[in-house]
Amino acid sequence: MEDKDRLEEDKHTIDDLFHRSLKFKNSMEYIHFFRFIGKIFHYSHYNAMLVYSQNPEVQYFGTRGFWKKTFDRTVNENARPYVIIVPFGPAALAYDVRETCGELPPEEFINKGFNGELFKTGGYLPEEMYYEIKKELEEYKIIVEDAPMPVNQAGITDDYSLEKIHIKIYKRLSPEQKFATLIHELAHNFLGHMEQKVLTKKSVYTKGPNKGKPKIETISIPGRLVKSEDLREIEAETVSYVICCRWNLEHDAERYLSAHVTEENIKQISPELIISVADDIERYFLKRFKN
């Protein structure tokens, strides 16, 4: 089997596992899942999905080696194991923080060792960073304009060129709100809601034998037919939510999604696609800004 075929099979397998294992009944359960995914940095998001599908109540997980090496904690003898995938190796077993022991009991460790902030969002983005991110996007011909907007509209993509993206953001929003709205609009594009695009960035090689020579970076965005407006909004807002969680920014996604989420359209959501798009947006545009 070719690598590309195997990758596609893995994607379908993960999505199928997710949908068979989890039954979202409302937007709060849907948000709870992606909030958990957004806070797991030490393992892949695929592994976070696998653990969540085995037990949605897990707070933070790791292997025996992870707990010992990182926090000098041991796993309880009768702790419940959760299967995760190890690259180029057999499956491994992971354990929830509440089934570990150390100098502090689990709850006290969470409160003190994690400063009580496992899933807390701070809600602050320096205004100058927001404008630096806009400059970074301009390198790829993504123009972000702070502008007047119609009532009840925070942002819109109003340029359908195949080689650039023009996004308008309501100018009176806070930097944090502008960031969340910007990610929402970028997500619409990267999810394929806006038609196919090819973005380019011109720069120079900074090292190696081609140092100083021109370099062109290309981002290909495939088109993807999604007829349901509700489904498009759910996908884009969830990408924004995941990234805001990773950046410790408050995000009122529950209220927004409540107008769009139903049991039927949640069944059509691909968690793998949403997480993949969130990863792409961070890798291309936000990596140098993340602490």
mmCIF file of C-alpha atoms in Angstrom, residues 136 140 190 201 217-220 279-287:
data_model
loop_
_atom_site.group_PDB
_atom_site.id
_atom_site.type_symbol
_atom_site.label_atom_id
_atom_site.label_comp_id
_atom_site.label_asym_id
_atom_site.label_seq_id
_atom_site.Cartn_x
_atom_site.Cartn_y
_atom_site.Cartn_z
ATOM 1 C CA GLU A 136 2.731 37.909 8.122
ATOM 2 C CA TYR A 140 1.021 35.261 1.312
ATOM 3 C CA PHE A 190 -8.602 26.369 4.275
ATOM 4 C CA LYS A 201 5.100 33.871 -0.685
ATOM 5 C CA GLU A 217 6.630 29.080 -1.010
ATOM 6 C CA THR A 218 3.276 27.816 -2.251
ATOM 7 C CA ILE A 219 0.118 26.904 -0.358
ATOM 8 C CA SER A 220 -2.526 25.001 -2.304
ATOM 9 C CA ASP A 279 -2.501 22.687 12.380
ATOM 10 C CA ASP A 280 -1.994 24.117 8.871
ATOM 11 C CA ILE A 281 -3.052 27.640 9.852
ATOM 12 C CA GLU A 282 -0.720 27.620 12.841
ATOM 13 C CA ARG A 283 2.179 26.167 10.871
ATOM 14 C CA TYR A 284 1.947 28.598 7.982
ATOM 15 C CA PHE A 285 1.068 31.843 9.736
ATOM 16 C CA LEU A 286 1.317 31.682 13.532
ATOM 17 C CA LYS A 287 4.319 29.518 14.404
#
